[in-house]
Tab-separated table of C-alpha atoms in Angstrom:
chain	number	residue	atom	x	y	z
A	241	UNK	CA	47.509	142.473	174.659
A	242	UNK	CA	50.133	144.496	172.568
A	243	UNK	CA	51.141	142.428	168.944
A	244	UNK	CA	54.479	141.360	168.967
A	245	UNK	CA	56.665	143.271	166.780
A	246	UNK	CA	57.349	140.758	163.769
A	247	UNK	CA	60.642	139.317	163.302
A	248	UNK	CA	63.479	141.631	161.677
A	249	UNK	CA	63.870	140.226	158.100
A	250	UNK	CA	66.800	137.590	157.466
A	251	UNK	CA	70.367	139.683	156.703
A	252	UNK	CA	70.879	140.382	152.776
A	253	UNK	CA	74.758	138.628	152.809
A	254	UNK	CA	73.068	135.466	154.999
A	255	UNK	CA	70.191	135.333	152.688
A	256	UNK	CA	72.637	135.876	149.692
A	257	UNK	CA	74.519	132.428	148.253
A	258	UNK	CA	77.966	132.182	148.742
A	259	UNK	CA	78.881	132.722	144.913
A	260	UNK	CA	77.306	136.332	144.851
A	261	UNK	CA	79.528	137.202	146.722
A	262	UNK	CA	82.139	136.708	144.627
A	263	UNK	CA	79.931	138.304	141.344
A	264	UNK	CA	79.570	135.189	140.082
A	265	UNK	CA	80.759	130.754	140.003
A	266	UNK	CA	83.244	131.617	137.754
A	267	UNK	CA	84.783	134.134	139.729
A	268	UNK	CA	84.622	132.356	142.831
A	269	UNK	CA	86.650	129.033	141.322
A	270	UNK	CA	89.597	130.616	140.071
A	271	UNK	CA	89.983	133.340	142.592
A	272	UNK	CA	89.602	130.044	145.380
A	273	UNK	CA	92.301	128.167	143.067
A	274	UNK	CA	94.474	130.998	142.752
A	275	UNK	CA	94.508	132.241	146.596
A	276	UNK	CA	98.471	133.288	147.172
A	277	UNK	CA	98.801	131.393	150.648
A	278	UNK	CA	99.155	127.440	151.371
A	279	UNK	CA	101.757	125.672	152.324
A	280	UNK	CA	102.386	124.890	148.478
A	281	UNK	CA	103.056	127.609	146.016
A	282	UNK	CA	101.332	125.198	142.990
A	283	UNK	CA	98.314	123.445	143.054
A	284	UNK	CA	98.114	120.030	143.351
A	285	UNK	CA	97.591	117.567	140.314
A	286	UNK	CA	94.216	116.239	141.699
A	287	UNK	CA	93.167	119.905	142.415
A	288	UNK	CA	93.674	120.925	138.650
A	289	UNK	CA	91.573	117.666	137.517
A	290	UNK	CA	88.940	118.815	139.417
A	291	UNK	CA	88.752	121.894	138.493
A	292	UNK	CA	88.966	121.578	135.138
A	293	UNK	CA	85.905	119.118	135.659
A	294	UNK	CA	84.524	121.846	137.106
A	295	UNK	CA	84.812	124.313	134.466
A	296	UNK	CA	82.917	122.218	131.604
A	297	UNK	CA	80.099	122.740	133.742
A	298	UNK	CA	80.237	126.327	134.065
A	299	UNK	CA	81.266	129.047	131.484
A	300	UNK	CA	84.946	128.796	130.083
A	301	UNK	CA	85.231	132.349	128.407
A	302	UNK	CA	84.254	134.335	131.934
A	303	UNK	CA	86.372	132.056	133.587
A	304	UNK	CA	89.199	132.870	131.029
A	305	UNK	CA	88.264	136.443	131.261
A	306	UNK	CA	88.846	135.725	135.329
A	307	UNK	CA	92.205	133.758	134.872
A	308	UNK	CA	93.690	136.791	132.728
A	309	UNK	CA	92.768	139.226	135.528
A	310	UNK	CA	94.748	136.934	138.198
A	311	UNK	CA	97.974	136.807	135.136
A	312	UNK	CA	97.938	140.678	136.208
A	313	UNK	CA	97.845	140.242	139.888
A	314	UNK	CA	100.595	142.000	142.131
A	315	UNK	CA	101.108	138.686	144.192
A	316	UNK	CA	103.914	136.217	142.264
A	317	UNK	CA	102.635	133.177	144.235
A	318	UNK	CA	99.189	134.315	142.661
A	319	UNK	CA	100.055	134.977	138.947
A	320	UNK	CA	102.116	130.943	139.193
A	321	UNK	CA	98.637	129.569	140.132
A	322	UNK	CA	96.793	131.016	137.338
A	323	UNK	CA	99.159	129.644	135.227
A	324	UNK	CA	98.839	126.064	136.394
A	325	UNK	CA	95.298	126.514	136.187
A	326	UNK	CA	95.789	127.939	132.676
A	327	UNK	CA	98.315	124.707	131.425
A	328	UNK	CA	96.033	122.107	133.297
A	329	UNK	CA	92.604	123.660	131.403
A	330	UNK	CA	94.962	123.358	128.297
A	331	UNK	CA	95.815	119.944	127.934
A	332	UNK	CA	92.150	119.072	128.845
A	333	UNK	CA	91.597	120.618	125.437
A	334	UNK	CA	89.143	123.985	126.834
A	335	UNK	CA	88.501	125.058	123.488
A	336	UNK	CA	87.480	128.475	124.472
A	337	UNK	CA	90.068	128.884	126.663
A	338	UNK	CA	92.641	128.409	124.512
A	339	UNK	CA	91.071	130.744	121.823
A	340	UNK	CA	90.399	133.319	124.549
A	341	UNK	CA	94.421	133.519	125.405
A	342	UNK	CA	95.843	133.173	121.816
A	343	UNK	CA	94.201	136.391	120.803
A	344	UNK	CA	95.561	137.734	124.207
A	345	UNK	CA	98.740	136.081	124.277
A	346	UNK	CA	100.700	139.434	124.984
A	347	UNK	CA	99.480	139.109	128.840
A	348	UNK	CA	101.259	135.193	129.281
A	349	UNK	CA	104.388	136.353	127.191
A	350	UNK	CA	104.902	139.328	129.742
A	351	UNK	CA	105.591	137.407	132.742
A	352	UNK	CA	108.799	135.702	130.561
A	353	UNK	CA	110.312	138.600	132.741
A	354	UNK	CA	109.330	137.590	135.725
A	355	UNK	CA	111.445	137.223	138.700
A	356	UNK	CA	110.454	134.589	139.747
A	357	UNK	CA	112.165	131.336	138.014
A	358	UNK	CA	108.933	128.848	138.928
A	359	UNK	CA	107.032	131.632	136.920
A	360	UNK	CA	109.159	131.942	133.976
A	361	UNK	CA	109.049	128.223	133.334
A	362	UNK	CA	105.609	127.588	134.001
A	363	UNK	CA	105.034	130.817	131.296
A	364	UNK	CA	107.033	128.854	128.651
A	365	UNK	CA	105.031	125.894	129.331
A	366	UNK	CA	101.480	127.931	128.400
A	367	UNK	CA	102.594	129.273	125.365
A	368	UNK	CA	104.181	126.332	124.035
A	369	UNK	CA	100.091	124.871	124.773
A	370	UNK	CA	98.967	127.686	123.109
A	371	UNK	CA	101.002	127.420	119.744
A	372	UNK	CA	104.080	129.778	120.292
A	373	UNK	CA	107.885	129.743	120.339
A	374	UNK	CA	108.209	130.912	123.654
A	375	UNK	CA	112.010	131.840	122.544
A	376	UNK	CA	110.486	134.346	119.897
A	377	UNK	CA	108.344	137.364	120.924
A	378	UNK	CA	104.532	136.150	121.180
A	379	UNK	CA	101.843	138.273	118.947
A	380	UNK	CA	98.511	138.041	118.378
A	381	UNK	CA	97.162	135.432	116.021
A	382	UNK	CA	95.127	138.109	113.998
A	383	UNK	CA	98.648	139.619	113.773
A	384	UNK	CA	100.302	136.542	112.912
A	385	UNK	CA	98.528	135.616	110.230
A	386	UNK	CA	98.580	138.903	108.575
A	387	UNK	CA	102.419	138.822	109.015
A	388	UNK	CA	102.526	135.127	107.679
A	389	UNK	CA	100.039	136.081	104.120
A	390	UNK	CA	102.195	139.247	104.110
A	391	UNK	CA	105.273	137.278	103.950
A	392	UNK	CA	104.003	134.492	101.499
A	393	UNK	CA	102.637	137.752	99.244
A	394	UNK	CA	106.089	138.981	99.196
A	395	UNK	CA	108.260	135.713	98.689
A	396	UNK	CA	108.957	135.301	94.705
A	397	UNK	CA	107.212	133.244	93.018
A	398	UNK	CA	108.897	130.102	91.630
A	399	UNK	CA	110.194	130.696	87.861
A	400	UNK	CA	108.315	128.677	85.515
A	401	UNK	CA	110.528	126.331	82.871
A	402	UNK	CA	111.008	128.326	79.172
A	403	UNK	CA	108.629	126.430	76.888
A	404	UNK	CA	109.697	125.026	74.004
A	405	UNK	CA	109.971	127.268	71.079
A	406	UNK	CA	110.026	130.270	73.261
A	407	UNK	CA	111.320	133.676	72.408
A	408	UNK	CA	114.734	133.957	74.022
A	409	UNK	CA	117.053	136.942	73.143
A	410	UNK	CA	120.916	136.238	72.962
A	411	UNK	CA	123.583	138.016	73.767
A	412	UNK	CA	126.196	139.866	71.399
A	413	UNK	CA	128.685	137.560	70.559
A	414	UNK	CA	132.537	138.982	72.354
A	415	UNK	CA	134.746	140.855	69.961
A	416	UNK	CA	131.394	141.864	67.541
A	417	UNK	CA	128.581	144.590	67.139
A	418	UNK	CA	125.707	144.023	68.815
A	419	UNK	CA	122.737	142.322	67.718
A	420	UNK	CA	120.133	144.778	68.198
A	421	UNK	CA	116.482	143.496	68.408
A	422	UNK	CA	117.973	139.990	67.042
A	423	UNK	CA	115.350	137.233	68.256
A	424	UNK	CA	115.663	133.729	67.631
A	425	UNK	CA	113.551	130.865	67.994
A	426	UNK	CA	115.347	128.250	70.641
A	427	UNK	CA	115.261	124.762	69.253
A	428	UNK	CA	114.115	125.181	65.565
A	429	UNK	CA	116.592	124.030	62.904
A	430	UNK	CA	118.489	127.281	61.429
A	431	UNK	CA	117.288	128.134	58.256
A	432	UNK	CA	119.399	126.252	55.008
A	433	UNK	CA	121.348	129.038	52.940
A	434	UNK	CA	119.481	129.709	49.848
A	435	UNK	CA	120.890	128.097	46.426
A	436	UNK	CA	122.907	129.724	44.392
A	437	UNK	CA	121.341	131.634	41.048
A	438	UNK	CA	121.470	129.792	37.416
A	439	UNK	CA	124.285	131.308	35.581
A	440	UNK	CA	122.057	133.633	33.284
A	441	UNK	CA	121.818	131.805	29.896
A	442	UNK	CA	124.075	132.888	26.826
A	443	UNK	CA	122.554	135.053	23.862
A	444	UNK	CA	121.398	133.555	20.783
A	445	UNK	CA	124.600	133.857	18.299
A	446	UNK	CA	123.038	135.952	15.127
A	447	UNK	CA	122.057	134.018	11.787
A	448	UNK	CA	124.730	134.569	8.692
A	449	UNK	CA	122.563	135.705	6.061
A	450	UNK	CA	123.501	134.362	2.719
């Protein structure tokens, strides 16, 4: 009797988990969050909670590196999500999330020119979490702390009170010559004129010889 042929091996996607498919956990939770359909064009409050419960238990700087990627995407409804994700991860205080997007802060400040109005709020909204005047052009930090130690290098430097019995040079009195190099001493008495000379004693009158 002929040996069955043995059963053809299990398919590599069936056999493969669900999150290799997407490269990786991270990957797969923000690019689930951030689909562009729904009936809603934000993601609910209980959505974000969970998520961001989500994300302490997984690695917050590639799933910053993943929410950046969706900031760039082509769909509107797509880039608002990220966002939200972004603002909700945020105020749950995502330490390395929020250090990942202040050094990168260029790619939230360029959707303030957005079309879309729900996008250019929700924009304002990040970088106010992340430390900047969303009025004022955003920079890096690296680039804003340079500017600020420039600035504080360059500010003058409060002047110091004059010290008593200081140097101090005057100037000219109107109407006269100039004092040149004339230096006087502020707050010393002036000196008292000098006394007059003794009247220079009279000669001895001569003896009368007798």
């Amino acid at each position: 009797t002929p040996t069955p042929p043995p059963p053809p091996p299990p398919s590599v996607a069936a056999a493969r988990p669900l999150a290799e498919s997407y490269g990786s956990l991270e990957e797969k939770l923000v690019c689930q969050a951030t689909e562009p359909g729904g009936m809603r064009a934000t993601i609910p409050r209980e959505d974000l909670r969970k998520l961001s419960q989500a994300v302490r238990t997984l690695n917050a700087s590639a799933v910053a590196q993943q929410l950046e990627a969706r900031l760039g995407a082509p769909e509107w409804q797509r880039r608002l999500k990220a966002l939200c994700v972004l603002e909700a991860l945020l105020k749950d205080g995502h330490a390395d999330v929020a250090s990942h997007f202040q050094a990168r802060v260029g790619c939230v400040a360029a959707l303030q020119g957005s079309a879309q109005l729900s996008v250019q709020e929700r924009t304002e909204k990040v970088l106010l979490l992340l430390g900047y005047d969303a009025a004022a052009p955003a920079q890096p930090a690296e680039q804003q702390y340079a500017a600020e130690a420039e600035a504080e290098l360059a500010s003058p430097s409060p002047r110091k009170p004059a010290k008593r019995g200081a140097k101090k040079k005057h100037a000219p009195p109107a109407g006269g010559e100039p004092l040149n190099d004339l230096v006087l001493l502020d707050d010393e008495p002036a000196p008292s004129p000098a006394a007059p000379a003794p009247p220079p004693s009279a000669p001895p009158s001569p003896r009368t010889r007798h």
